[in-house]
Amino acid sequence: MRTWTRRGQWLEVSPGKRMSEAEDRDQAAAIWLLETLGIPEKLLKQLKANQGMEWKGDRLRLALFGAQPAGIEPVWRELDILYEDDFCLVVHKPAGMNIHPDGRKGEVEPTLDHAVAAHYQMQGEDVAVRHIHRLDQYTSGPVLYAKNDFAQLKLDEDMRHKRIARSYAAFVQGKVSSGLKVIDLPIGKDRHHKQRRRVSPTGQQAVTHVRVGEVYRNSSLVHLELETGRTHQIRVHLSHMGHPLLGDALYGGSTAWIARQALHGERLAFTHPFTGERIEIADPWPTDLQRLYEKLSSVK
């Protein structure tokens, strides 16, 4: 596994004696950065143009940690940090909190981005707040953030190529058949309801993988993996199959058992942008879903 040392704005690595003693070690380093480290060509050009690449003995230094404005006002809130290093942050998003401001005028409720900005500030880090993916307001689970340009470029590319895996747990109405493995139905806007989405032949491709966990009297626990990331994808797909999420009134789910959609991101897996290591983050069920599980399990 590749290792690094951070010294202020500089990342230091040892690319090897063969490179550090090469006749044109800058050119050798550039090839190594592109082909082995996978640094985007655009970023490499920026580093060269801004004197952000230099040698210190046999160690290559890259200015990857320059100070950047947060881009959003810090608002303190206790956060559950699931993973953090110089490149990435994974934080638990509680149900009821938006990830970012919705753009509407008037008083804005603090979002996860506001809280992350405060987290960086408290650590004395001048880091731009950049989430890589999103969750619905009333869905809980882990959210991945990039802490520098290099990490953002790599993780954004991984999102585009579906290399970031997201697994969810959901409690739904009805007894889900163990034969339901994949829901491959396109999703588009609902022209009759601004907030809703619906299965539509003219919509965008959407694929959800389903595994039935437990079946209760009139409900089920299912585990889901997203192959695509359409707005409200899990909620739309399960509702269309006759199994709306418990608590999801927008898509026909009963609110008798829980007041919010019973959906939680229980696992996130991504490739570390620098080391190439596969990182898997588990996010335990929040208290309200644990209680819901206990209630449903006790009903005979």
Short mmCIF file of the C-alpha atoms (twelve columns), coordinates in Angstrom:
data_MODEL
# 
_entry.id   MODEL 
# 
loop_
_atom_site.group_PDB 
_atom_site.id 
_atom_site.type_symbol 
_atom_site.label_atom_id 
_atom_site.label_alt_id 
_atom_site.label_comp_id 
_atom_site.label_asym_id 
_atom_site.label_seq_id 
_atom_site.Cartn_x 
_atom_site.Cartn_y 
_atom_site.Cartn_z 
_atom_site.pdbx_PDB_model_num 
ATOM 1   C CA . MET A 1   0.000   0.000   0.000   1 
ATOM 2   C CA . ARG A 2   1.268   3.465   -0.868  1 
ATOM 3   C CA . THR A 3   2.067   5.721   2.071   1 
ATOM 4   C CA . TRP A 4   2.504   9.456   2.320   1 
ATOM 5   C CA . THR A 5   3.751   12.134  4.676   1 
ATOM 6   C CA . ARG A 6   2.057   15.499  4.926   1 
ATOM 7   C CA . ARG A 7   4.122   18.604  5.629   1 
ATOM 8   C CA . GLY A 8   1.884   21.676  5.557   1 
ATOM 9   C CA . GLN A 9   0.587   22.060  2.022   1 
ATOM 10  C CA . TRP A 10  2.994   19.418  0.735   1 
ATOM 11  C CA . LEU A 11  2.476   15.718  0.225   1 
ATOM 12  C CA . GLU A 12  5.746   13.765  0.298   1 
ATOM 13  C CA . VAL A 13  6.177   10.355  -1.318  1 
ATOM 14  C CA . SER A 14  9.090   8.098   -2.220  1 
ATOM 15  C CA . PRO A 15  8.549   6.973   -5.822  1 
ATOM 16  C CA . GLY A 16  11.731  4.867   -5.797  1 
ATOM 17  C CA . LYS A 17  15.469  5.147   -6.366  1 
ATOM 18  C CA . ARG A 18  15.161  4.449   -10.092 1 
ATOM 19  C CA . MET A 19  13.040  7.550   -10.513 1 
ATOM 20  C CA . SER A 20  14.889  9.867   -8.130  1 
ATOM 21  C CA . GLU A 21  18.190  9.050   -9.904  1 
ATOM 22  C CA . ALA A 22  16.800  9.212   -13.443 1 
ATOM 23  C CA . GLU A 23  18.521  11.535  -15.916 1 
ATOM 24  C CA . ASP A 24  15.298  13.551  -16.212 1 
ATOM 25  C CA . ARG A 25  13.651  12.792  -12.890 1 
ATOM 26  C CA . ASP A 26  10.892  15.359  -13.389 1 
ATOM 27  C CA . GLN A 27  9.769   13.579  -16.535 1 
ATOM 28  C CA . ALA A 28  10.102  10.187  -14.840 1 
ATOM 29  C CA . ALA A 29  8.042   11.477  -11.900 1 
ATOM 30  C CA . ALA A 30  5.358   12.836  -14.224 1 
ATOM 31  C CA . ILE A 31  4.996   9.445   -15.905 1 
ATOM 32  C CA . TRP A 32  4.814   7.731   -12.497 1 
ATOM 33  C CA . LEU A 33  2.172   10.182  -11.274 1 
ATOM 34  C CA . LEU A 34  0.025   9.661   -14.361 1 
ATOM 35  C CA . GLU A 35  0.400   5.914   -14.834 1 
ATOM 36  C CA . THR A 36  0.884   4.583   -11.314 1 
ATOM 37  C CA . LEU A 37  -0.720  7.116   -8.989  1 
ATOM 38  C CA . GLY A 38  -3.441  7.957   -11.507 1 
ATOM 39  C CA . ILE A 39  -3.222  11.702  -11.007 1 
ATOM 40  C CA . PRO A 40  -5.493  13.493  -13.525 1 
ATOM 41  C CA . GLU A 41  -3.500  15.127  -16.312 1 
ATOM 42  C CA . LYS A 42  -5.256  18.459  -15.734 1 
ATOM 43  C CA . LEU A 43  -4.140  18.535  -12.092 1 
ATOM 44  C CA . LEU A 44  -0.581  17.560  -12.990 1 
ATOM 45  C CA . LYS A 45  -0.381  20.491  -15.426 1 
ATOM 46  C CA . GLN A 46  -1.668  22.831  -12.711 1 
ATOM 47  C CA . LEU A 47  0.949   21.602  -10.240 1 
ATOM 48  C CA . LYS A 48  3.747   22.110  -12.754 1 
ATOM 49  C CA . ALA A 49  2.493   25.581  -13.721 1 
ATOM 50  C CA . ASN A 50  2.238   26.698  -10.076 1 
ATOM 51  C CA . GLN A 51  5.550   25.258  -8.854  1 
ATOM 52  C CA . GLY A 52  3.587   22.663  -6.948  1 
ATOM 53  C CA . MET A 53  5.919   19.776  -7.741  1 
ATOM 54  C CA . GLU A 54  9.493   19.521  -6.466  1 
ATOM 55  C CA . TRP A 55  12.157  17.124  -5.205  1 
ATOM 56  C CA . LYS A 56  13.559  17.075  -1.686  1 
ATOM 57  C CA . GLY A 57  16.404  14.587  -1.787  1 
ATOM 58  C CA . ASP A 58  14.867  11.321  -2.980  1 
ATOM 59  C CA . ARG A 59  11.347  12.379  -1.964  1 
ATOM 60  C CA . LEU A 60  8.852   13.884  -4.376  1 
ATOM 61  C CA . ARG A 61  6.742   16.741  -3.000  1 
ATOM 62  C CA . LEU A 62  3.340   17.751  -4.367  1 
ATOM 63  C CA . ALA A 63  1.383   20.821  -3.223  1 
ATOM 64  C CA . LEU A 64  -1.939  18.999  -2.806  1 
ATOM 65  C CA . PHE A 65  -3.018  20.567  0.484   1 
ATOM 66  C CA . GLY A 66  -3.149  24.261  -0.275  1 
ATOM 67  C CA . ALA A 67  -5.599  26.348  1.749   1 
ATOM 68  C CA . GLN A 68  -9.050  26.732  0.164   1 
ATOM 69  C CA . PRO A 69  -12.188 28.529  1.368   1 
ATOM 70  C CA . ALA A 70  -14.904 26.270  2.783   1 
ATOM 71  C CA . GLY A 71  -17.473 27.714  0.385   1 
ATOM 72  C CA . ILE A 72  -20.193 27.578  3.042   1 
ATOM 73  C CA . GLU A 73  -20.683 29.152  6.473   1 
ATOM 74  C CA . PRO A 74  -19.528 26.904  9.355   1 
ATOM 75  C CA . VAL A 75  -22.341 25.973  11.765  1 
ATOM 76  C CA . TRP A 76  -21.332 23.816  14.707  1 
ATOM 77  C CA . ARG A 77  -23.111 20.521  15.266  1 
ATOM 78  C CA . GLU A 78  -21.874 17.324  16.851  1 
ATOM 79  C CA . LEU A 79  -20.866 14.950  14.054  1 
ATOM 80  C CA . ASP A 80  -20.332 11.209  13.965  1 
ATOM 81  C CA . ILE A 81  -17.100 10.843  11.988  1 
ATOM 82  C CA . LEU A 82  -16.843 7.366   10.461  1 
ATOM 83  C CA . TYR A 83  -13.512 7.820   8.622   1 
ATOM 84  C CA . GLU A 84  -11.046 10.631  8.030   1 
ATOM 85  C CA . ASP A 85  -7.546  11.208  6.684   1 
ATOM 86  C CA . ASP A 86  -5.833  13.900  4.572   1 
ATOM 87  C CA . PHE A 87  -7.850  12.952  1.474   1 
ATOM 88  C CA . CYS A 88  -11.299 11.807  2.550   1 
ATOM 89  C CA . LEU A 89  -13.960 12.281  5.188   1 
ATOM 90  C CA . VAL A 90  -16.952 10.003  5.772   1 
ATOM 91  C CA . VAL A 91  -19.584 11.353  8.140   1 
ATOM 92  C CA . HIS A 92  -22.931 9.996   9.320   1 
ATOM 93  C CA . LYS A 93  -25.912 12.049  8.134   1 
ATOM 94  C CA . PRO A 94  -28.852 11.889  10.534  1 
ATOM 95  C CA . ALA A 95  -32.405 11.665  9.235   1 
ATOM 96  C CA . GLY A 96  -34.051 15.075  8.850   1 
ATOM 97  C CA . MET A 97  -30.912 16.953  7.813   1 
ATOM 98  C CA . ASN A 98  -30.237 18.078  4.249   1 
ATOM 99  C CA . ILE A 99  -26.746 17.594  2.869   1 
ATOM 100 C CA . HIS A 100 -26.605 21.076  1.337   1 
ATOM 101 C CA . PRO A 101 -28.811 24.203  1.188   1 
ATOM 102 C CA . ASP A 102 -31.740 23.839  -1.212  1 
ATOM 103 C CA . GLY A 103 -31.389 27.339  -2.639  1 
ATOM 104 C CA . ARG A 104 -34.685 28.638  -1.322  1 
ATOM 105 C CA . LYS A 105 -34.726 32.137  0.128   1 
ATOM 106 C CA . GLY A 106 -35.369 32.849  3.786   1 
ATOM 107 C CA . GLU A 107 -34.006 31.266  6.927   1 
ATOM 108 C CA . VAL A 108 -31.883 28.210  6.117   1 
ATOM 109 C CA . GLU A 109 -31.714 25.199  8.421   1 
ATOM 110 C CA . PRO A 110 -28.111 24.111  9.035   1 
ATOM 111 C CA . THR A 111 -27.116 21.307  6.685   1 
ATOM 112 C CA . LEU A 112 -24.488 18.585  6.815   1 
ATOM 113 C CA . ASP A 113 -22.208 20.766  4.657   1 
ATOM 114 C CA . HIS A 114 -22.474 23.565  7.256   1 
ATOM 115 C CA . ALA A 115 -21.503 21.123  10.003  1 
ATOM 116 C CA . VAL A 116 -18.598 19.700  7.996   1 
ATOM 117 C CA . ALA A 117 -17.305 23.249  7.432   1 
ATOM 118 C CA . ALA A 118 -17.350 23.745  11.210  1 
ATOM 119 C CA . HIS A 119 -15.553 20.420  11.693  1 
ATOM 120 C CA . TYR A 120 -12.751 21.510  9.384   1 
ATOM 121 C CA . GLN A 121 -12.570 24.898  11.103  1 
ATOM 122 C CA . MET A 122 -12.305 23.299  14.556  1 
ATOM 123 C CA . GLN A 123 -9.382  21.198  13.288  1 
ATOM 124 C CA . GLY A 124 -7.655  24.268  11.872  1 
ATOM 125 C CA . GLU A 125 -7.990  23.030  8.298   1 
ATOM 126 C CA . ASP A 126 -8.701  25.365  5.382   1 
ATOM 127 C CA . VAL A 127 -10.573 22.817  3.288   1 
ATOM 128 C CA . ALA A 128 -13.346 23.279  0.723   1 
ATOM 129 C CA . VAL A 129 -16.534 21.375  1.593   1 
ATOM 130 C CA . ARG A 130 -17.152 18.906  -1.258  1 
ATOM 131 C CA . HIS A 131 -19.589 16.025  -0.890  1 
ATOM 132 C CA . ILE A 132 -19.240 13.263  -3.482  1 
ATOM 133 C CA . HIS A 133 -22.786 11.883  -3.310  1 
ATOM 134 C CA . ARG A 134 -26.090 12.728  -1.638  1 
ATOM 135 C CA . LEU A 135 -28.837 11.232  0.496   1 
ATOM 136 C CA . ASP A 136 -32.465 12.332  0.793   1 
ATOM 137 C CA . GLN A 137 -33.272 14.589  3.736   1 
ATOM 138 C CA . TYR A 138 -35.008 11.835  5.718   1 
ATOM 139 C CA . THR A 139 -32.590 9.053   4.815   1 
ATOM 140 C CA . SER A 140 -29.770 8.432   7.282   1 
ATOM 141 C CA . GLY A 141 -26.351 7.042   6.442   1 
ATOM 142 C CA . PRO A 142 -22.728 7.749   5.487   1 
ATOM 143 C CA . VAL A 143 -21.718 10.605  3.180   1 
ATOM 144 C CA . LEU A 144 -18.308 10.797  1.503   1 
ATOM 145 C CA . TYR A 145 -16.392 14.077  1.221   1 
ATOM 146 C CA . ALA A 146 -13.206 14.899  -0.707  1 
ATOM 147 C CA . LYS A 147 -10.670 17.069  1.133   1 
ATOM 148 C CA . ASN A 148 -8.557  18.266  -1.814  1 
ATOM 149 C CA . ASP A 149 -8.659  18.648  -5.595  1 
ATOM 150 C CA . PHE A 150 -6.878  15.348  -6.223  1 
ATOM 151 C CA . ALA A 151 -9.359  13.380  -4.106  1 
ATOM 152 C CA . GLN A 152 -12.363 15.126  -5.643  1 
ATOM 153 C CA . LEU A 153 -11.274 14.449  -9.220  1 
ATOM 154 C CA . LYS A 154 -10.603 10.773  -8.487  1 
ATOM 155 C CA . LEU A 155 -13.778 10.181  -6.459  1 
ATOM 156 C CA . ASP A 156 -16.004 12.058  -8.916  1 
ATOM 157 C CA . GLU A 157 -14.643 9.814   -11.674 1 
ATOM 158 C CA . ASP A 158 -15.342 6.740   -9.566  1 
ATOM 159 C CA . MET A 159 -18.935 7.925   -9.055  1 
ATOM 160 C CA . ARG A 160 -19.389 8.351   -12.802 1 
ATOM 161 C CA . HIS A 161 -18.074 4.838   -13.406 1 
ATOM 162 C CA . LYS A 162 -20.146 3.302   -10.570 1 
ATOM 163 C CA . ARG A 163 -17.106 2.252   -8.540  1 
ATOM 164 C CA . ILE A 164 -18.462 3.644   -5.252  1 
ATOM 165 C CA . ALA A 165 -20.753 1.045   -3.669  1 
ATOM 166 C CA . ARG A 166 -23.663 2.065   -1.451  1 
ATOM 167 C CA . SER A 167 -25.703 -0.461  0.495   1 
ATOM 168 C CA . TYR A 168 -28.976 0.323   2.252   1 
ATOM 169 C CA . ALA A 169 -31.359 -1.273  4.720   1 
ATOM 170 C CA . ALA A 170 -35.077 -0.546  4.339   1 
ATOM 171 C CA . PHE A 171 -38.262 -1.592  6.109   1 
ATOM 172 C CA . VAL A 172 -41.102 -1.875  3.615   1 
ATOM 173 C CA . GLN A 173 -44.783 -2.734  3.568   1 
ATOM 174 C CA . GLY A 174 -45.871 -6.240  2.664   1 
ATOM 175 C CA . LYS A 175 -44.059 -9.544  2.380   1 
ATOM 176 C CA . VAL A 176 -41.325 -9.187  -0.223  1 
ATOM 177 C CA . SER A 177 -40.726 -12.310 -2.298  1 
ATOM 178 C CA . SER A 178 -37.243 -13.805 -2.122  1 
ATOM 179 C CA . GLY A 179 -37.471 -13.960 -5.919  1 
ATOM 180 C CA . LEU A 180 -37.209 -10.191 -6.184  1 
ATOM 181 C CA . LYS A 181 -33.507 -9.714  -6.939  1 
ATOM 182 C CA . VAL A 182 -33.247 -6.754  -9.318  1 
ATOM 183 C CA . ILE A 183 -35.501 -3.815  -10.158 1 
ATOM 184 C CA . ASP A 184 -34.472 -2.436  -13.549 1 
ATOM 185 C CA . LEU A 185 -36.999 0.277   -14.373 1 
ATOM 186 C CA . PRO A 186 -36.402 3.809   -15.721 1 
ATOM 187 C CA . ILE A 187 -37.268 6.750   -13.481 1 
ATOM 188 C CA . GLY A 188 -38.494 10.184  -14.543 1 
ATOM 189 C CA . LYS A 189 -40.277 13.195  -13.092 1 
ATOM 190 C CA . ASP A 190 -43.919 13.001  -12.102 1 
ATOM 191 C CA . ARG A 191 -45.641 15.800  -14.025 1 
ATOM 192 C CA . HIS A 192 -48.561 15.709  -11.580 1 
ATOM 193 C CA . HIS A 193 -46.423 16.200  -8.460  1 
ATOM 194 C CA . LYS A 194 -43.347 18.427  -8.348  1 
ATOM 195 C CA . GLN A 195 -41.600 16.550  -5.519  1 
ATOM 196 C CA . ARG A 196 -42.233 13.029  -6.735  1 
ATOM 197 C CA . ARG A 197 -40.516 10.802  -9.261  1 
ATOM 198 C CA . ARG A 198 -42.104 7.818   -10.973 1 
ATOM 199 C CA . VAL A 199 -41.295 4.816   -13.122 1 
ATOM 200 C CA . SER A 200 -41.533 6.082   -16.694 1 
ATOM 201 C CA . PRO A 201 -40.573 4.550   -20.051 1 
ATOM 202 C CA . THR A 202 -39.042 7.904   -21.034 1 
ATOM 203 C CA . GLY A 203 -37.075 8.246   -17.782 1 
ATOM 204 C CA . GLN A 204 -33.415 7.547   -17.019 1 
ATOM 205 C CA . GLN A 205 -32.177 4.010   -16.521 1 
ATOM 206 C CA . ALA A 206 -32.296 2.971   -12.863 1 
ATOM 207 C CA . VAL A 207 -31.157 -0.349  -11.394 1 
ATOM 208 C CA . THR A 208 -31.618 -1.453  -7.782  1 
ATOM 209 C CA . HIS A 209 -30.394 -4.809  -6.444  1 
ATOM 210 C CA . VAL A 210 -32.560 -6.353  -3.721  1 
ATOM 211 C CA . ARG A 211 -31.873 -8.963  -1.043  1 
ATOM 212 C CA . VAL A 212 -34.640 -9.922  1.370   1 
ATOM 213 C CA . GLY A 213 -33.445 -9.943  4.973   1 
ATOM 214 C CA . GLU A 214 -36.433 -10.779 7.186   1 
ATOM 215 C CA . VAL A 215 -40.162 -11.042 6.571   1 
ATOM 216 C CA . TYR A 216 -42.659 -10.074 9.279   1 
ATOM 217 C CA . ARG A 217 -46.461 -10.248 9.477   1 
ATOM 218 C CA . ASN A 218 -47.178 -7.343  7.096   1 
ATOM 219 C CA . SER A 219 -43.722 -5.915  6.367   1 
ATOM 220 C CA . SER A 220 -40.187 -6.864  5.396   1 
ATOM 221 C CA . LEU A 221 -36.582 -5.880  5.948   1 
ATOM 222 C CA . VAL A 222 -34.669 -5.641  2.672   1 
ATOM 223 C CA . HIS A 223 -31.067 -4.823  1.843   1 
ATOM 224 C CA . LEU A 224 -30.410 -2.858  -1.320  1 
ATOM 225 C CA . GLU A 225 -27.499 -1.840  -3.512  1 
ATOM 226 C CA . LEU A 226 -27.653 0.946   -6.070  1 
ATOM 227 C CA . GLU A 227 -26.189 0.442   -9.516  1 
ATOM 228 C CA . THR A 228 -27.406 3.916   -10.494 1 
ATOM 229 C CA . GLY A 229 -28.195 6.940   -8.350  1 
ATOM 230 C CA . ARG A 230 -31.443 8.503   -9.519  1 
ATOM 231 C CA . THR A 231 -33.420 10.873  -7.298  1 
ATOM 232 C CA . HIS A 232 -35.612 8.868   -4.884  1 
ATOM 233 C CA . GLN A 233 -34.559 5.680   -6.702  1 
ATOM 234 C CA . ILE A 234 -35.109 3.184   -3.882  1 
ATOM 235 C CA . ARG A 235 -38.348 4.840   -2.806  1 
ATOM 236 C CA . VAL A 236 -39.768 4.896   -6.343  1 
ATOM 237 C CA . HIS A 237 -38.714 1.361   -7.240  1 
ATOM 238 C CA . LEU A 238 -40.049 -0.277  -4.086  1 
ATOM 239 C CA . SER A 239 -43.289 1.685   -4.176  1 
ATOM 240 C CA . HIS A 240 -43.794 0.676   -7.808  1 
ATOM 241 C CA . MET A 241 -43.334 -2.985  -6.824  1 
ATOM 242 C CA . GLY A 242 -46.071 -2.628  -4.202  1 
ATOM 243 C CA . HIS A 243 -43.702 -2.309  -1.241  1 
ATOM 244 C CA . PRO A 244 -43.421 1.374   -0.262  1 
ATOM 245 C CA . LEU A 245 -41.058 2.199   2.580   1 
ATOM 246 C CA . LEU A 246 -42.627 2.395   6.008   1 
ATOM 247 C CA . GLY A 247 -42.964 6.061   6.966   1 
ATOM 248 C CA . ASP A 248 -42.667 7.282   3.364   1 
ATOM 249 C CA . ALA A 249 -45.997 9.092   2.962   1 
ATOM 250 C CA . LEU A 250 -44.892 10.682  -0.336  1 
ATOM 251 C CA . TYR A 251 -44.815 7.266   -2.004  1 
ATOM 252 C CA . GLY A 252 -47.686 5.598   -0.176  1 
ATOM 253 C CA . GLY A 253 -45.951 4.254   2.904   1 
ATOM 254 C CA . SER A 254 -47.759 4.035   6.247   1 
ATOM 255 C CA . THR A 255 -46.579 6.390   9.005   1 
ATOM 256 C CA . ALA A 256 -48.128 4.260   11.758  1 
ATOM 257 C CA . TRP A 257 -44.812 2.604   12.655  1 
ATOM 258 C CA . ILE A 258 -42.296 5.395   12.060  1 
ATOM 259 C CA . ALA A 259 -42.511 9.091   11.181  1 
ATOM 260 C CA . ARG A 260 -39.830 9.098   8.479   1 
ATOM 261 C CA . GLN A 261 -38.938 6.857   5.566   1 
ATOM 262 C CA . ALA A 262 -37.360 3.725   7.035   1 
ATOM 263 C CA . LEU A 263 -34.245 3.851   4.893   1 
ATOM 264 C CA . HIS A 264 -30.637 3.858   6.061   1 
ATOM 265 C CA . GLY A 265 -27.304 3.675   4.254   1 
ATOM 266 C CA . GLU A 266 -25.620 0.913   6.209   1 
ATOM 267 C CA . ARG A 267 -22.425 0.529   4.178   1 
ATOM 268 C CA . LEU A 268 -20.224 2.602   1.858   1 
ATOM 269 C CA . ALA A 269 -17.258 1.233   -0.073  1 
ATOM 270 C CA . PHE A 270 -14.800 3.256   -2.161  1 
ATOM 271 C CA . THR A 271 -11.257 3.084   -3.478  1 
ATOM 272 C CA . HIS A 272 -8.940  5.428   -1.618  1 
ATOM 273 C CA . PRO A 273 -7.857  8.076   -4.142  1 
ATOM 274 C CA . PHE A 274 -4.187  7.937   -3.146  1 
ATOM 275 C CA . THR A 275 -3.414  4.468   -1.794  1 
ATOM 276 C CA . GLY A 276 -5.741  2.505   -4.083  1 
ATOM 277 C CA . GLU A 277 -6.921  0.535   -1.042  1 
ATOM 278 C CA . ARG A 278 -10.573 -0.488  -0.947  1 
ATOM 279 C CA . ILE A 279 -12.167 1.212   2.055   1 
ATOM 280 C CA . GLU A 280 -15.403 -0.183  3.517   1 
ATOM 281 C CA . ILE A 281 -17.334 1.888   6.047   1 
ATOM 282 C CA . ALA A 282 -20.202 0.484   8.106   1 
ATOM 283 C CA . ASP A 283 -22.765 2.866   9.606   1 
ATOM 284 C CA . PRO A 284 -24.852 1.190   12.358  1 
ATOM 285 C CA . TRP A 285 -28.614 1.622   12.318  1 
ATOM 286 C CA . PRO A 286 -29.801 4.738   14.166  1 
ATOM 287 C CA . THR A 287 -31.954 4.367   17.267  1 
ATOM 288 C CA . ASP A 288 -35.308 4.865   15.512  1 
ATOM 289 C CA . LEU A 289 -34.647 1.999   13.090  1 
ATOM 290 C CA . GLN A 290 -33.403 -0.260  15.879  1 
ATOM 291 C CA . ARG A 291 -36.677 0.372   17.723  1 
ATOM 292 C CA . LEU A 292 -38.674 -0.240  14.549  1 
ATOM 293 C CA . TYR A 293 -36.879 -3.552  14.055  1 
ATOM 294 C CA . GLU A 294 -37.702 -4.605  17.620  1 
ATOM 295 C CA . LYS A 295 -41.373 -3.690  17.160  1 
ATOM 296 C CA . LEU A 296 -41.779 -5.510  13.862  1 
ATOM 297 C CA . SER A 297 -39.905 -8.568  15.136  1 
ATOM 298 C CA . SER A 298 -42.221 -8.843  18.127  1 
ATOM 299 C CA . VAL A 299 -45.436 -8.841  16.087  1 
ATOM 300 C CA . LYS A 300 -46.686 -12.370 15.588  1 
# 
